Coordinates of C-alpha atoms in Angstrom, one line a residue:
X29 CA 95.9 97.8 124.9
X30 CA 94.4 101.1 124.3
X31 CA 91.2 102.7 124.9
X32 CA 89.6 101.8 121.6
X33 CA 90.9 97.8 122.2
X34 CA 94.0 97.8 119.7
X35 CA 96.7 95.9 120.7
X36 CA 99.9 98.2 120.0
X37 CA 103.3 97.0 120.4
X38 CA 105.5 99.0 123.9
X39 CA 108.5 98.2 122.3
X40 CA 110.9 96.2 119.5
X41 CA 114.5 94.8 120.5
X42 CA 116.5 94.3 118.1
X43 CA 119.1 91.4 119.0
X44 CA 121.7 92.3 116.0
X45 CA 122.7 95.8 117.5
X46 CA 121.2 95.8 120.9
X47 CA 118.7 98.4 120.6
X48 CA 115.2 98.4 122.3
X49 CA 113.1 100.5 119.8
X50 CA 109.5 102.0 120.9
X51 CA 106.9 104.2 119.1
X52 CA 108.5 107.4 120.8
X53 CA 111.8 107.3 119.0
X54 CA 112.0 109.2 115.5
X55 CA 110.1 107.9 112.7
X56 CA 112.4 106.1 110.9
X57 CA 114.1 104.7 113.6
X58 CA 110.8 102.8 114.7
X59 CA 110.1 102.3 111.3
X60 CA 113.4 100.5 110.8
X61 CA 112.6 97.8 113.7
X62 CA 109.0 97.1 112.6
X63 CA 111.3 96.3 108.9
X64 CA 113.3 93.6 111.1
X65 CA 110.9 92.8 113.2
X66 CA 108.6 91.8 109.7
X67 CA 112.0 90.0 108.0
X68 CA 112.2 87.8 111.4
X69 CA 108.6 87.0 111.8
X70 CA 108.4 86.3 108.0
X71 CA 111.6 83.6 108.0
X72 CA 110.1 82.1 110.9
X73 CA 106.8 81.9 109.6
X74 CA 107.8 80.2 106.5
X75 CA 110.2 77.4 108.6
X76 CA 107.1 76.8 111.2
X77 CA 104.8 76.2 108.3
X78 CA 106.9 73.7 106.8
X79 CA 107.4 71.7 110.3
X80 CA 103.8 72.1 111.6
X81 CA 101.8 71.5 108.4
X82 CA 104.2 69.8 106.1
X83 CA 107.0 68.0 108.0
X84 CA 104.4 67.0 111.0
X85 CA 101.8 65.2 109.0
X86 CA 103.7 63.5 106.6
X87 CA 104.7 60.4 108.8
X88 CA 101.4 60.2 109.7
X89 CA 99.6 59.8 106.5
X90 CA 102.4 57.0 105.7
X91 CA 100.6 55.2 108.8
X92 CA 97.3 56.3 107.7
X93 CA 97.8 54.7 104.1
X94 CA 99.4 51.7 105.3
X95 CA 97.1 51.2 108.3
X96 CA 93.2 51.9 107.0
X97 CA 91.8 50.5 104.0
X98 CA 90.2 52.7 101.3
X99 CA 86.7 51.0 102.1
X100 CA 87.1 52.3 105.7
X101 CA 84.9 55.1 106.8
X102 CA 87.4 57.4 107.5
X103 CA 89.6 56.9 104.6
X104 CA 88.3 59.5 101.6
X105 CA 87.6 62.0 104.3
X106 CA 90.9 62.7 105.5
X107 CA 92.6 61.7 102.1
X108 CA 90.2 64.3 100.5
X109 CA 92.4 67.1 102.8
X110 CA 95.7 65.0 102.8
X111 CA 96.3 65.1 99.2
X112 CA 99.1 66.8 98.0
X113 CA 101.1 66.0 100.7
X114 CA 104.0 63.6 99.3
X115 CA 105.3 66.6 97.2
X116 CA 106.9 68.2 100.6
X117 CA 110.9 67.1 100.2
X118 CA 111.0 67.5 96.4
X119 CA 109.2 71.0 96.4
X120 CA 110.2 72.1 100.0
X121 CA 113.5 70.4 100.5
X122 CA 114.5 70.6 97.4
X123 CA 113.3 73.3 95.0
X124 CA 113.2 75.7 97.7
X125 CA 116.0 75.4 100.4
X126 CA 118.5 74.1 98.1
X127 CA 121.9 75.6 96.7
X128 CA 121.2 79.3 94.9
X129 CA 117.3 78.8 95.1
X130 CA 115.3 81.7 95.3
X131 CA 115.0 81.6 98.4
X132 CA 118.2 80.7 99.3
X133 CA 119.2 84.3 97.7
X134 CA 116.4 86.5 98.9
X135 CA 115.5 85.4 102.3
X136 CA 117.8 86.1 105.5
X137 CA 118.4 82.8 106.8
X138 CA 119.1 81.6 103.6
X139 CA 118.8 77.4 102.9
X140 CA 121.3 76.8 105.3
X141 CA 119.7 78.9 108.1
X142 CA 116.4 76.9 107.5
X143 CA 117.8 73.6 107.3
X144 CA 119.7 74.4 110.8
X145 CA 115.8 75.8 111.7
X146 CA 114.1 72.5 111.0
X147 CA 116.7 70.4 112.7
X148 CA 116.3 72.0 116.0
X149 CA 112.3 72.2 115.4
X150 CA 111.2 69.2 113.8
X151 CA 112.2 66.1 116.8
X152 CA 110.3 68.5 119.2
X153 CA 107.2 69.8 116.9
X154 CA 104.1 68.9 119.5
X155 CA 100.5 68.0 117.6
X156 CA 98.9 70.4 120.0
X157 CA 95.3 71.8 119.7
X158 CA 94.4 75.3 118.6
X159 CA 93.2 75.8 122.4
X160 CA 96.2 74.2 124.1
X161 CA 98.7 76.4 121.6
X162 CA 96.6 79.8 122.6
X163 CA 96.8 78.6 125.8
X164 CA 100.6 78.3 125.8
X165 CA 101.4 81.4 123.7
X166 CA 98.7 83.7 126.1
X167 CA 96.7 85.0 123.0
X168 CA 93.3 84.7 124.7
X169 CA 92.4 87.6 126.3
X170 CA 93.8 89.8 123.4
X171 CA 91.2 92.1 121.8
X172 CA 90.3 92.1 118.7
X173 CA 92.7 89.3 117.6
X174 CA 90.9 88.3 114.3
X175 CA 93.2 85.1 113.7
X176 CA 92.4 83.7 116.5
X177 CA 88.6 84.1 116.3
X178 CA 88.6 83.1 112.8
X179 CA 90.3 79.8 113.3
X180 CA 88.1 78.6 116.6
X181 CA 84.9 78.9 114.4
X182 CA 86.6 77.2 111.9
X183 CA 87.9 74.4 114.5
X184 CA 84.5 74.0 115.9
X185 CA 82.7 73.8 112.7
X186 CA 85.2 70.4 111.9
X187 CA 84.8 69.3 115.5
X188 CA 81.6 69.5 115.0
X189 CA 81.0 67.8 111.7
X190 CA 83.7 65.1 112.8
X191 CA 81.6 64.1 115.6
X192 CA 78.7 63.8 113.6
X193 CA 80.2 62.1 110.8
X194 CA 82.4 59.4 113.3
X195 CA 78.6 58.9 115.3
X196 CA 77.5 57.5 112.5
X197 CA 79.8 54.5 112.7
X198 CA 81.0 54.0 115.9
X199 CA 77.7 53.7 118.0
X200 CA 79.0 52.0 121.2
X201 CA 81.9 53.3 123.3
X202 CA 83.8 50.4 123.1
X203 CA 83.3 50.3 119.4
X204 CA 86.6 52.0 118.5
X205 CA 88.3 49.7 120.2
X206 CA 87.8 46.8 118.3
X207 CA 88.7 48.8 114.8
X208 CA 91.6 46.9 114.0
X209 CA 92.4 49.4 111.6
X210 CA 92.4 52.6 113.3
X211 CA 93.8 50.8 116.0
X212 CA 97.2 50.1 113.8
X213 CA 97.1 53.6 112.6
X214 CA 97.9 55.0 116.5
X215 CA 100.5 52.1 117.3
X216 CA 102.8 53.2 113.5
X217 CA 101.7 56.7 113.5
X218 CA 103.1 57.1 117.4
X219 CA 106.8 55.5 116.6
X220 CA 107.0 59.0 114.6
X221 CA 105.2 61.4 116.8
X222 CA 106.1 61.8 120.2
X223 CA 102.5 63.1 120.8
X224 CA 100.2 60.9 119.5
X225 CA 98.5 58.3 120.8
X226 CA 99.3 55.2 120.7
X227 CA 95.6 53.6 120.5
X228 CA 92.2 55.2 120.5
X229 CA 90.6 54.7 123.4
X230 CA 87.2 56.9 122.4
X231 CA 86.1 58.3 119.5
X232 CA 86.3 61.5 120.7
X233 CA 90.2 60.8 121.2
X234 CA 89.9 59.9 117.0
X235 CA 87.8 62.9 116.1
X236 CA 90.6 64.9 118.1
X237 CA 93.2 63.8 116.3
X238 CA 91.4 63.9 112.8
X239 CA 90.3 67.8 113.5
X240 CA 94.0 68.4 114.4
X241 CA 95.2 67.5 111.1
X242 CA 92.7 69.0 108.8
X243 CA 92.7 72.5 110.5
X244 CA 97.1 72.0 109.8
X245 CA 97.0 71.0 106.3
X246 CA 94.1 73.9 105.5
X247 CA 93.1 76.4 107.9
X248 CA 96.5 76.5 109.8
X249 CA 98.4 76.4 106.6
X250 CA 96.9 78.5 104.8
X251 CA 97.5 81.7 107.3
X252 CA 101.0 81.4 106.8
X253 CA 101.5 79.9 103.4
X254 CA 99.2 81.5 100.7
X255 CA 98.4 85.0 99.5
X256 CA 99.3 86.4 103.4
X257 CA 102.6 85.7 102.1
X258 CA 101.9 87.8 98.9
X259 CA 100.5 90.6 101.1
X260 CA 103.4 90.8 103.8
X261 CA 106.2 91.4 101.6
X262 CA 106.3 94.7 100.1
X263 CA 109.0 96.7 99.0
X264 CA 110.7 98.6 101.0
X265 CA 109.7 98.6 104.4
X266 CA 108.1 94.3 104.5
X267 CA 111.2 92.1 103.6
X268 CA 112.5 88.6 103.7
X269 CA 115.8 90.4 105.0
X270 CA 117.6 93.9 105.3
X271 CA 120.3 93.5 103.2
X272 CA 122.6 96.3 104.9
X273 CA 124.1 96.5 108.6
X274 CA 121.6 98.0 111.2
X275 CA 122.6 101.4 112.6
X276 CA 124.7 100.9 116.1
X277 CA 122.5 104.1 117.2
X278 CA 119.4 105.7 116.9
X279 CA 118.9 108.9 115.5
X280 CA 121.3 108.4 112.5
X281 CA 120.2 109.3 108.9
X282 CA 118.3 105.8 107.5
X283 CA 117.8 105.3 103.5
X284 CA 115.7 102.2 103.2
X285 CA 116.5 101.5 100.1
X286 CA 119.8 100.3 101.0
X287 CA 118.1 97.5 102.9
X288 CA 115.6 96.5 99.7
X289 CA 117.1 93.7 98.1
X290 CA 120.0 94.2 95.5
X291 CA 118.6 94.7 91.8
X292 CA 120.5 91.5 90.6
X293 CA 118.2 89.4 93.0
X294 CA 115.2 91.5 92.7
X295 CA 113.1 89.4 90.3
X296 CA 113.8 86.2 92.2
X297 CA 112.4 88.1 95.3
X298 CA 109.0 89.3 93.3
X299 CA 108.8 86.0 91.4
X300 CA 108.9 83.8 94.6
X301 CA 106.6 85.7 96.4
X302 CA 104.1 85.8 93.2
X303 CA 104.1 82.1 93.6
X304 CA 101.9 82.2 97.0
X305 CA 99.1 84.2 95.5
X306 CA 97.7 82.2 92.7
X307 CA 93.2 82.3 92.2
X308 CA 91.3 79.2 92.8
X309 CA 89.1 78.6 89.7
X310 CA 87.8 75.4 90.6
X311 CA 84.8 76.2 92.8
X312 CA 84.8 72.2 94.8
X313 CA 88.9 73.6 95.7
X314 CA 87.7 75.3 98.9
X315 CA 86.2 74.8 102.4
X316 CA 82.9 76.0 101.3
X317 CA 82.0 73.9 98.5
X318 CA 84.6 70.9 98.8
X319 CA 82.8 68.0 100.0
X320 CA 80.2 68.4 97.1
X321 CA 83.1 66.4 94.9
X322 CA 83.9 63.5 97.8
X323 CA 81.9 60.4 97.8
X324 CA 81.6 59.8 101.9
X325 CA 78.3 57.8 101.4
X326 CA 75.1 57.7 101.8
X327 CA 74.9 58.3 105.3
X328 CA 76.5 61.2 105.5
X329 CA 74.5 63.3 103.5
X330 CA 72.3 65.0 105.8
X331 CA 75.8 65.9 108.1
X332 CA 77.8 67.1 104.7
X333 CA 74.6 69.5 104.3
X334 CA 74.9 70.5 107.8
X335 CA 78.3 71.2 107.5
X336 CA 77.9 73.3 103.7
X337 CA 75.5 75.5 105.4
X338 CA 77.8 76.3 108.2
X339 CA 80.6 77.2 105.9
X340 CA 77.9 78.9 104.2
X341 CA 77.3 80.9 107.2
X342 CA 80.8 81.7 108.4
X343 CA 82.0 83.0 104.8
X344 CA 78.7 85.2 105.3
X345 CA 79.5 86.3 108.9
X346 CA 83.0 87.2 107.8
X347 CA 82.0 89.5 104.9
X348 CA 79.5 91.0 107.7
X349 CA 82.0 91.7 109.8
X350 CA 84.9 93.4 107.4
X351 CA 82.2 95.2 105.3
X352 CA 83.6 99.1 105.0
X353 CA 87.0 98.1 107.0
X354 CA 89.8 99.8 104.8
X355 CA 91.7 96.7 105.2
X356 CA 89.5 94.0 105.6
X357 CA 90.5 90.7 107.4
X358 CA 89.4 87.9 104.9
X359 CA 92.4 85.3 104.7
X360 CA 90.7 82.6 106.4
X361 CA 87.2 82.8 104.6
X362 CA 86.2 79.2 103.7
X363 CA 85.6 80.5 100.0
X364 CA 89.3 81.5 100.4
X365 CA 90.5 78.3 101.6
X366 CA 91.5 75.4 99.6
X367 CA 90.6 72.3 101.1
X368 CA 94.0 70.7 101.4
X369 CA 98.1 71.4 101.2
X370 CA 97.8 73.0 97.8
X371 CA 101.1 75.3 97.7

């Protein structure tokens, strides 16, 4: 950490030819790591958002659906962020990691390196919370760290509203108990995740679990799989993969363009990538405005105002915040958020 509170990397190691890289080496030399560094973080990115957001929540909404009826009072409130989910095998399995796929030609693990990914991931994948995974990854005390702020506001704010909303309905402690419904929703969903419970005990044990998925399927997802994708590829030195052998030494004349990807794959590389940045035109898609286009009932109206105003308020404090930064941090605005898995 330096002086002025960046957080600035001591050094890269590079496993394919046993370098250890730091900012003290020739230009290009550091510059080359930070390149294979970016091509790693990017095909592990793309695999962890397809276990953690996709792969993880689908089994659960088949036990959501089967379990709790649409006149519950759950129901359109988490099916309003769970939509979109079902199209996971066709368009991830697949459209994208099959045979000759874009990404199967542009990307360094190719389909058969992500398949091998998810295999190894998936049986594993734990539904922890934002805090515990901080926790576990020792990102608290970093300075600065703009992700991580931006998603605990964002957290709170559901936690919040979730409370509220789930007080409206379950007034006694033990009133969760006797709802047969979500009741069968924790014994199903728990045969597929090793994780969740297997009965609610409280309603704060429900409104955990709710917040869990939402922030996945939207805030969570959204960081790795949107227009952050568009921005961290970038030709030459941001790639999916350096498409040449890395020097065994350092100090040896570097052309990057012999890592770019080969002209005859180029336009699959561009086109893929154009695929994560696409404008939301409808203004009930995102975080800030979507609940004004759910029915969740009388009741609730009062909360759903509540919780407008706080979206309201964090797209506000956000701007505040980035306003005259060269490169402003705005990927997890709730005006830049849709509201549920929508690519």
């Amino acid at each position: 950490v330096t002086d002025d509170e960046k957080f600035m990397p001591l050094a890269i190691h590079i496993l394919d030819n046993g370098l250890v890289y730091n900012p003290f080496d020739e230009e290009s030399d550091w510059l080359l790591a930070k390149s294979a560094l970016n091509a790693a973080v990017l095909n592990t990115q793309e695999m962890d958002h397809f276990v953690y957001s996709h792969l993880i929540l689908e089994p659960i909404r088949v036990a959501f659906l089967q379990s709790i009826s649409e006149s519950h009072p759950i129901y359109h409130l988490m099916e309003h962020h769970m939509r979109g989910m079902f199209s996971n095998t066709l368009g991830g399995l697949v459209l994208l990691l099959g045979n000759k796929t874009p990404f199967d030609l542009v990307f360094g693990w190719g389909a058969p390196g992500a398949l091998r990914f998810l295999e190894k991931e998936l049986p594993n994948a734990p539904m922890v919370t934002l805090g515990e995974r901080l926790t576990q990854q020792g990102l608290w005390d970093i300075p600065n760290f703009k992700f991580r702020d931006d998603c605990l506001v964002m957290w709170d704010a559901f936690d919040t509203f979730f409370t509220d909303y789930l007080g409206l309905y379950y007034i006694e402690p033990t009133d969760i108990l006797f709802d047969h419904e979500v009741q069968n929703w924790a014994a199903e969903a728990c045969i597929y995740q090793f994780d969740f419970p297997c009965a609610f005990e409280t309603a704060d044990q429900l409104k955990e679990i709710m917040v869990n998925m939402v922030f996945r399927a939207t805030i969570k997802h959204h960081s790795w799989n949107s227009d952050v994708t568009w921005h961290i590829s970038a030709y030459p030195f941001s790639l999916p993969s350096l498409n040449h052998p890395l020097p065994t030494s350092k100090g040896t004349n570097i052309d990057f363009m012999d890592y770019v990807i080969p002209n005859k794959l180029r336009s699959f590389g561009v086109g893929l990538f154009a695929e994560f940045y696409r404008p939301m035109n409808d203004p009930y898609m995102t975080l800030l405005d979507s609940y004004k286009n759910v029915n969740l009932g009388q009741l609730s109206g009062p909360i759903v105002e509540k919780h407008l105003l706080n979206m309201q308020q964090i797209d506000a404090n956000i701007d505040d915040r980035e306003r005259g930064n060269k490169k402003p941090y705005l990927f997890l605005k709730p005006s830049r958020l849709p509201h549920y898995v929508w690519i």
